[in-house]
Coordinates of C-alpha atoms and ligand atoms in Angstrom, one line a residue:
M1 CA 0.0 0.0 0.0
G2 CA 1.1 3.6 -0.5
C3 CA 0.8 7.0 -2.0
C4 CA 0.6 6.5 -5.8
I5 CA 1.1 9.0 -8.6
V6 CA -2.0 8.6 -10.7
G7 CA -2.2 11.8 -12.8
C8 CA 0.2 14.5 -14.1
G9 CA 0.0 17.6 -16.1
K10 CA 2.0 20.7 -17.1
G11 CA 1.2 24.3 -18.1
L12 CA 3.5 26.6 -20.0
P13 CA 3.3 30.2 -21.1
A14 CA 2.9 30.9 -24.8
L15 CA 6.0 33.0 -25.3
D16 CA 9.2 31.2 -26.2
V17 CA 12.4 33.4 -25.8
T18 CA 15.5 32.1 -27.5
N19 CA 19.1 32.7 -26.5
D20 CA 19.6 34.9 -29.5
E21 CA 16.7 37.1 -28.3
L22 CA 18.3 37.3 -24.8
A23 CA 21.5 38.5 -26.5
Q24 CA 19.5 41.6 -27.4
L25 CA 19.1 42.3 -23.6
V26 CA 22.6 41.4 -22.2
E27 CA 26.0 40.7 -23.5
T28 CA 25.8 36.9 -24.1
S29 CA 25.4 34.4 -27.0
D30 CA 23.6 31.3 -27.9
E31 CA 26.9 29.5 -27.9
W32 CA 27.8 30.6 -24.3
I33 CA 24.4 29.8 -22.9
S34 CA 23.8 26.4 -24.6
S35 CA 27.3 25.1 -24.0
R36 CA 27.4 26.2 -20.3
T37 CA 23.8 25.2 -19.4
G38 CA 22.1 23.2 -22.1
I39 CA 19.4 25.9 -22.4
R40 CA 18.4 27.1 -25.9
S41 CA 15.1 28.8 -25.1
R42 CA 12.7 29.4 -22.2
R43 CA 9.0 30.1 -21.8
I44 CA 8.2 33.5 -20.3
S45 CA 4.8 34.5 -19.1
V46 CA 3.5 37.8 -20.5
E47 CA -0.2 37.6 -19.5
E48 CA -0.3 34.2 -17.7
T49 CA -0.1 34.3 -13.9
S50 CA 1.3 31.5 -11.7
L51 CA -2.3 30.5 -11.0
D52 CA -3.2 30.4 -14.7
L53 CA -0.3 28.0 -15.4
A54 CA -1.1 25.9 -12.3
E55 CA -4.7 25.6 -13.4
V56 CA -3.7 24.3 -16.9
A57 CA -1.3 21.8 -15.2
A58 CA -3.9 20.8 -12.6
R59 CA -6.7 20.3 -15.1
Q60 CA -4.5 18.0 -17.1
A61 CA -3.4 16.0 -14.1
L62 CA -7.1 15.7 -13.0
G63 CA -8.0 14.5 -16.5
W64 CA -10.3 17.5 -17.2
D65 CA -8.7 18.5 -20.5
G66 CA -10.4 15.5 -22.3
E67 CA -7.1 13.5 -22.4
G68 CA -7.5 11.5 -19.2
A69 CA -5.1 12.0 -16.3
G70 CA -2.1 11.0 -18.4
I71 CA -1.1 7.9 -16.4
Q72 CA -2.1 4.2 -16.8
G73 CA -5.4 5.0 -18.6
Q74 CA -6.6 6.7 -15.4
P75 CA -10.1 8.2 -16.0
A76 CA -10.7 11.8 -14.9
F77 CA -11.1 12.6 -11.2
A78 CA -14.2 14.3 -9.7
A79 CA -13.6 17.6 -8.0
E80 CA -15.0 16.3 -4.7
D81 CA -12.5 13.4 -4.7
I82 CA -9.6 15.7 -3.9
D83 CA -9.1 16.2 -0.2
L84 CA -5.7 18.0 -0.1
V85 CA -4.0 20.7 -2.3
V86 CA -0.3 21.4 -1.7
F87 CA 1.1 24.2 -3.9
S88 CA 4.8 24.9 -4.1
T89 CA 5.9 28.3 -5.3
L90 CA 8.3 31.1 -4.5
T91 CA 6.5 33.4 -6.9
P92 CA 2.8 33.4 -5.8
D93 CA 0.5 35.9 -7.5
A94 CA -0.7 36.9 -4.0
L95 CA 0.4 36.5 -0.4
L96 CA -3.2 36.2 0.7
P97 CA -4.9 34.0 0.1
S98 CA -2.5 31.2 -0.6
S99 CA -2.0 30.0 -4.2
A100 CA -3.4 26.6 -3.0
A101 CA -6.6 28.3 -1.8
L102 CA -7.0 30.2 -5.0
L103 CA -6.5 27.1 -7.1
R104 CA -9.0 25.2 -4.9
R105 CA -11.5 27.9 -5.6
R106 CA -10.9 28.0 -9.3
L107 CA -11.2 24.2 -9.6
G108 CA -14.1 23.9 -7.2
L109 CA -12.2 21.4 -5.0
T110 CA -14.7 22.0 -2.2
N111 CA -13.6 19.0 0.0
A112 CA -9.9 20.0 -0.1
V113 CA -7.6 21.4 2.6
S114 CA -5.1 23.6 0.9
F115 CA -1.8 25.3 1.7
D116 CA 1.4 26.6 0.1
L117 CA 4.9 25.4 0.7
N118 CA 8.1 27.2 -0.3
A119 CA 11.3 25.2 -0.3
A120 CA 12.6 27.0 -3.5
C121 CA 13.6 24.6 -6.3
S122 CA 13.1 21.6 -4.0
G123 CA 9.5 22.7 -3.3
F124 CA 7.8 20.0 -5.3
V125 CA 9.9 17.2 -3.9
Y126 CA 9.3 18.6 -0.4
S127 CA 5.5 18.9 -1.1
L128 CA 5.3 15.3 -2.3
S129 CA 7.2 14.1 0.7
V130 CA 4.9 16.1 3.1
T131 CA 1.8 14.9 1.3
E132 CA 2.9 11.2 1.5
A133 CA 3.6 11.6 5.2
L134 CA 0.2 13.2 5.8
M135 CA -1.6 10.5 3.8
A136 CA 0.3 7.7 5.5
A137 CA -0.3 9.1 9.0
S138 CA -4.0 9.6 8.2
Q139 CA -4.7 6.0 7.1
A140 CA -5.4 4.9 10.7
N141 CA -8.3 7.4 10.8
V142 CA -10.5 6.8 7.8
G143 CA -13.6 8.9 8.1
G144 CA -12.1 11.4 10.5
A145 CA -11.8 9.0 13.4
G146 CA -8.6 9.2 15.4
G147 CA -8.3 12.9 15.9
R148 CA -6.8 14.1 12.6
N149 CA -7.9 14.7 9.0
H150 CA -8.0 11.8 6.6
Y151 CA -6.4 12.2 3.2
H152 CA -7.0 9.9 0.3
R153 CA -6.4 11.9 -2.9
A154 CA -4.2 15.0 -3.2
L155 CA -3.2 17.5 -5.9
V156 CA 0.4 18.5 -5.6
V157 CA 1.5 21.5 -7.7
G158 CA 4.7 23.4 -8.5
A159 CA 4.2 26.7 -10.4
E160 CA 6.5 29.7 -10.9
R161 CA 6.9 33.0 -12.7
L162 CA 10.6 33.4 -12.0
S163 CA 10.6 36.0 -14.8
R164 CA 9.1 38.4 -12.2
I165 CA 12.0 38.1 -9.8
T166 CA 14.7 38.0 -12.5
N167 CA 17.1 40.9 -13.1
W168 CA 16.9 41.1 -16.9
S169 CA 20.1 43.1 -17.0
D170 CA 22.2 40.5 -15.1
R171 CA 23.6 38.0 -17.6
N172 CA 24.8 35.7 -14.8
T173 CA 21.3 34.8 -13.8
C174 CA 18.8 36.0 -16.5
V175 CA 19.8 33.3 -19.0
L176 CA 18.9 30.5 -16.6
F177 CA 15.3 30.9 -15.7
G178 CA 11.9 30.3 -17.2
D179 CA 8.2 30.1 -16.1
G180 CA 5.8 27.2 -16.0
A181 CA 3.8 24.8 -13.8
G182 CA 3.5 21.1 -13.2
A183 CA 1.0 19.1 -11.1
V184 CA 0.4 15.5 -10.1
V185 CA -2.6 13.8 -8.5
V186 CA -1.6 11.2 -5.8
E187 CA -3.9 8.6 -4.4
W188 CA -3.6 6.2 -1.4
R189 CA -3.9 2.6 -2.8
D190 CA -4.0 -0.6 -0.8
D191 CA -2.7 -2.7 -3.7
A192 CA 0.4 -0.7 -4.8
P193 CA 3.5 0.6 -3.1
G194 CA 3.6 4.1 -4.7
I195 CA 6.1 6.2 -2.9
I196 CA 8.7 3.8 -1.3
S197 CA 11.0 6.3 0.3
S198 CA 11.7 10.0 0.5
Y199 CA 14.4 12.3 1.8
I200 CA 14.3 16.0 2.5
H201 CA 17.3 17.9 3.8
N202 CA 18.7 21.3 4.6
D203 CA 22.1 22.9 4.7
D204 CA 22.8 26.5 5.7
D205 CA 23.5 28.9 2.9
T206 CA 26.3 30.5 4.9
T207 CA 27.5 32.7 2.1
N208 CA 24.1 33.9 0.7
S209 CA 24.8 32.1 -2.5
L210 CA 21.2 32.2 -3.7
V211 CA 18.8 34.9 -2.4
C212 CA 16.0 37.2 -3.3
P213 CA 14.6 39.8 -0.8
A214 CA 10.8 39.9 -0.5
A215 CA 8.7 42.7 -2.1
F216 CA 7.6 44.5 1.0
D217 CA 6.7 48.1 0.7
S218 CA 9.3 50.3 2.1
S219 CA 6.8 52.7 3.5
F220 CA 5.6 52.4 7.1
A221 CA 3.4 54.3 9.6
F222 CA 5.5 53.6 12.8
D223 CA 8.9 54.3 14.2
E224 CA 10.5 53.3 17.5
Q225 CA 8.4 55.9 19.3
G226 CA 5.2 54.4 18.0
V227 CA 2.6 55.8 15.6
N228 CA 3.9 58.4 13.2
A229 CA 1.6 61.3 14.0
A230 CA 2.4 63.0 10.7
F231 CA 1.1 59.9 8.9
A232 CA -2.1 60.0 10.8
Q233 CA -2.8 63.4 9.4
D234 CA -1.4 62.8 5.9
P235 CA -1.1 59.2 4.7
A236 CA 1.3 60.5 2.0
L237 CA 3.9 61.1 4.7
L238 CA 5.1 57.5 5.1
L239 CA 8.3 56.5 6.9
A240 CA 11.0 54.3 5.4
D241 CA 10.8 50.8 6.9
A242 CA 13.9 50.7 9.1
S243 CA 13.9 46.9 9.1
L244 CA 14.6 46.6 5.4
A245 CA 18.2 47.6 5.8
R246 CA 18.7 44.7 8.3
V247 CA 17.0 42.2 5.9
D248 CA 19.3 43.4 3.1
E249 CA 22.3 43.1 5.4
E250 CA 21.4 39.6 6.4
L251 CA 20.9 38.5 2.8
G252 CA 24.1 40.2 1.7
V253 CA 22.4 42.4 -0.9
A254 CA 22.8 45.8 0.9
E255 CA 25.9 46.9 -1.1
G256 CA 24.3 46.0 -4.5
V257 CA 21.0 47.7 -3.6
A258 CA 22.9 50.9 -2.5
A259 CA 24.7 50.7 -5.9
G260 CA 21.3 50.7 -7.7
E261 CA 20.6 47.0 -8.3
P262 CA 17.0 46.1 -8.2
R263 CA 16.2 44.9 -4.7
Q264 CA 13.6 42.2 -5.4
A265 CA 15.7 40.1 -7.8
I266 CA 17.4 36.7 -7.6
R267 CA 21.1 37.0 -6.9
M268 CA 23.3 33.9 -7.3
D269 CA 26.9 32.9 -6.9
G270 CA 26.7 30.4 -9.7
Q271 CA 29.9 28.5 -9.0
K272 CA 29.0 28.0 -5.3
V273 CA 25.5 26.8 -6.2
F274 CA 26.9 24.5 -8.9
K275 CA 29.2 22.8 -6.4
F276 CA 26.4 22.4 -3.8
A277 CA 23.9 21.2 -6.5
G278 CA 26.1 18.4 -7.9
N279 CA 26.8 16.9 -4.5
A280 CA 23.2 17.5 -3.2
L281 CA 21.7 15.7 -6.2
T282 CA 24.0 12.7 -5.8
N283 CA 23.6 12.4 -2.0
A284 CA 19.8 12.7 -2.3
V285 CA 19.6 9.9 -4.8
L286 CA 21.8 7.6 -2.7
E287 CA 19.9 8.4 0.4
V288 CA 16.4 7.5 -1.0
L289 CA 17.9 4.3 -2.5
E290 CA 19.4 3.3 0.9
R291 CA 16.1 4.1 2.7
A292 CA 14.3 1.9 0.2
G293 CA 16.8 -0.9 0.4
L294 CA 17.4 -0.6 -3.4
T295 CA 20.3 0.0 -5.7
L296 CA 20.7 2.1 -8.8
D297 CA 20.2 -1.1 -10.9
D298 CA 16.6 -1.1 -9.7
I299 CA 15.9 2.3 -11.0
A300 CA 14.4 2.9 -14.5
L301 CA 14.6 6.6 -14.6
I302 CA 15.8 9.6 -12.6
V303 CA 13.8 12.9 -13.0
P304 CA 16.1 15.7 -11.7
H305 CA 15.7 19.4 -11.2
Q306 CA 16.6 21.2 -14.4
A307 CA 19.0 24.0 -13.4
N308 CA 21.9 23.2 -15.6
E309 CA 22.6 20.2 -17.9
R310 CA 26.2 20.2 -16.6
I311 CA 24.9 19.6 -13.0
I312 CA 23.0 16.5 -14.2
K313 CA 26.1 15.3 -16.1
F314 CA 28.2 15.8 -13.0
A315 CA 25.8 13.8 -10.9
A316 CA 25.5 11.1 -13.5
K317 CA 29.3 10.7 -13.6
K318 CA 29.5 10.5 -9.8
L319 CA 26.8 7.9 -9.7
G320 CA 28.4 5.9 -12.5
L321 CA 25.3 6.2 -14.7
G322 CA 24.7 7.0 -18.4
L323 CA 22.7 10.1 -19.2
E324 CA 19.9 7.9 -20.7
K325 CA 18.9 7.2 -17.0
F326 CA 17.9 10.8 -16.7
Q327 CA 15.0 12.7 -18.1
I328 CA 16.5 16.0 -19.4
S329 CA 14.0 18.7 -20.4
I330 CA 16.1 21.8 -19.9
A331 CA 16.7 22.8 -23.6
H332 CA 13.5 24.7 -24.2
R333 CA 12.5 25.5 -20.6
G334 CA 15.5 26.5 -18.4
N335 CA 15.0 26.4 -14.7
S336 CA 11.5 27.1 -13.5
S337 CA 12.2 26.2 -9.8
A338 CA 9.5 24.2 -8.1
A339 CA 7.7 23.6 -11.5
C340 CA 10.7 21.8 -13.0
V341 CA 10.4 18.3 -11.5
P342 CA 6.6 17.8 -12.1
M343 CA 6.9 19.2 -15.7
T344 CA 9.9 16.9 -16.4
L345 CA 8.0 14.0 -14.9
C346 CA 5.1 14.7 -17.3
D347 CA 7.6 14.7 -20.2
A348 CA 8.8 11.3 -19.2
Y349 CA 5.2 9.9 -19.1
E350 CA 4.4 11.6 -22.4
S351 CA 7.4 10.0 -24.1
G352 CA 6.6 6.6 -22.7
K353 CA 9.8 6.4 -20.6
I354 CA 7.9 5.3 -17.5
A355 CA 6.0 2.0 -17.5
P356 CA 3.8 0.5 -14.8
G357 CA 6.1 -1.1 -12.2
D358 CA 9.1 1.0 -13.0
K359 CA 10.9 2.5 -10.1
V360 CA 11.6 6.3 -10.5
I361 CA 13.5 8.9 -8.5
M362 CA 12.6 12.5 -8.5
V363 CA 15.4 14.7 -7.1
A364 CA 15.9 18.4 -6.5
F365 CA 18.0 21.1 -4.8
G366 CA 17.6 24.8 -4.3
A367 CA 17.9 27.9 -2.3
G368 CA 17.9 27.5 1.5
L369 CA 19.9 25.4 0.9
T370 CA 17.3 22.6 0.3
S371 CA 17.6 19.3 -1.3
G372 CA 15.6 16.1 -1.5
A373 CA 14.3 13.1 -3.4
V374 CA 11.3 10.8 -3.7
L375 CA 11.5 7.2 -4.9
Y376 CA 8.3 5.6 -6.2
E377 CA 7.0 2.7 -8.1
A378 CA 4.9 3.7 -11.1
Ligands
LIG1 N1 27.0 35.1 -21.2 C1 28.3 35.2 -21.4 N2 29.2 35.2 -20.4 C2 28.7 35.0 -19.2 C3 27.3 34.8 -18.9 C4 26.5 34.9 -20.0 N3 25.1 34.7 -19.8 N4 27.2 34.6 -17.6 C5 28.4 34.7 -17.0 N5 29.3 34.9 -18.0 C6 30.8 35.1 -17.9 C7 31.2 35.5 -16.5 O1 31.1 36.9 -16.3 C8 32.6 35.0 -16.5 O2 33.4 35.9 -17.1 P1 34.9 36.3 -16.5 O3 35.7 35.0 -16.5 O4 35.4 37.3 -17.4 O5 34.6 36.7 -15.1 C9 32.6 33.7 -17.3 O6 31.4 33.8 -18.1 C10 32.6 32.4 -16.6 O7 31.6 32.5 -15.5 P2 31.4 31.3 -14.5 O8 30.4 31.8 -13.4 O9 32.7 30.7 -14.2 O10 30.6 30.3 -15.5 P3 30.1 28.9 -15.2 O11 30.7 28.0 -16.2 O12 30.3 28.5 -13.7 O13 28.6 28.9 -15.5 C11 26.4 29.1 -14.3 C12 27.7 29.8 -14.7 C13 25.7 28.7 -15.6 C14 25.6 30.1 -13.6 C15 26.8 27.9 -13.5 O14 27.6 28.3 -12.4 C16 25.5 27.3 -12.8 O15 24.7 26.7 -13.5 N6 25.4 27.4 -11.5 C17 24.3 26.8 -10.8 C18 23.0 27.5 -11.1 C19 21.9 26.8 -10.3 O16 21.8 25.7 -10.2 N7 21.0 27.7 -9.8 C20 19.9 27.1 -9.0 C21 18.9 28.2 -8.9 S1 17.6 27.5 -8.2 C22 16.6 28.5 -7.4 O17 16.3 28.3 -6.2 C23 16.0 29.7 -8.1

């Protein structure tokens, strides 16, 4: 018995931006980007919101787009069958309500509990791991008995518009990211193992190698003495938020912001992240294998986070595997953070690379520093 993946879908913006087009914005070239990252183009949302992309992915995963749920001839699910929505994003359209609550409302999932989870690029793997743990723990109390909710079927989503927190004048980062959404439906089944093992992990990002300050307004109606009386008389007279400087200091962005860099943009020390990523990916794969009592020979496919093809090649080499064991979908997408793994999983199903009974590992790493993997039987 276990938490089985029974539907998957993806949603992509219409606009495809090539490397040559990016070379109109920053000093770069198709040759540099494709040889250093494997990326040739990426989708950028112009009008689509994170929620729009998530809705497309979710409808496909639920089998509501007329195609079935995409896995093992699964028929469409009914809205009332979904009792949990976990939505992973670092670029929500709104802070309140959560993206999960907004998606629940759009899809009419009236029986679902919903919440967001942010673990950066590992968000989807974290979400699946948390969902599986909630489902497993709730099996003892079918029908609500036993003092906690019962979860039978969940929608797990990763959706991002990284284009909105990208500094489009920074060639070190802007060539890497794209927008998109992926979703899976998971179901507790008594006759299949589903998720066999999972592993989620954190290291401290001691050097601020991957950060993006939040978009809080820098205007405020209070100072250390209390209410700003001038503001009470004229709301135009707002104070600067004294805490922002401390946030910027802690994230190591103060100097750049003072020099005129946009505050709310991703900053990355590419080489540090690269080093962390290659090792984190390898460790997470080995950890889920050990927890499952399996070896690499038992695995049909690895579905990794798509940050840089060279990171995947590095991990493949360390694991002693050929690249054919990895689903690589980076060429026309780039890195869309929490959306990468579920979209890449969909690609694998669509191209027939995952058959019933296959054992598959999904693995990711990201800011935080976070990393993790989920091993399941299809
Ligand atoms: N075009 C042309 N030249 C460039 C570009 C570009 N787009 N970007 C950087 N360069 C230059 C640099 O300025 C540098 O020039 P210099 O030698 O004159 O200083 C040179 O190319 C080499 O730069 P490196 O940083 O050494 O290049 P590297 O081969 O390490 O590749 C990259 C950089 C692609 C960023 C790589 O380090 C990487 O992929 N890192 C990991 C990224 C990642 O995984 N991010 C996860 C983000 S997940 C999240 O949570 C959002």
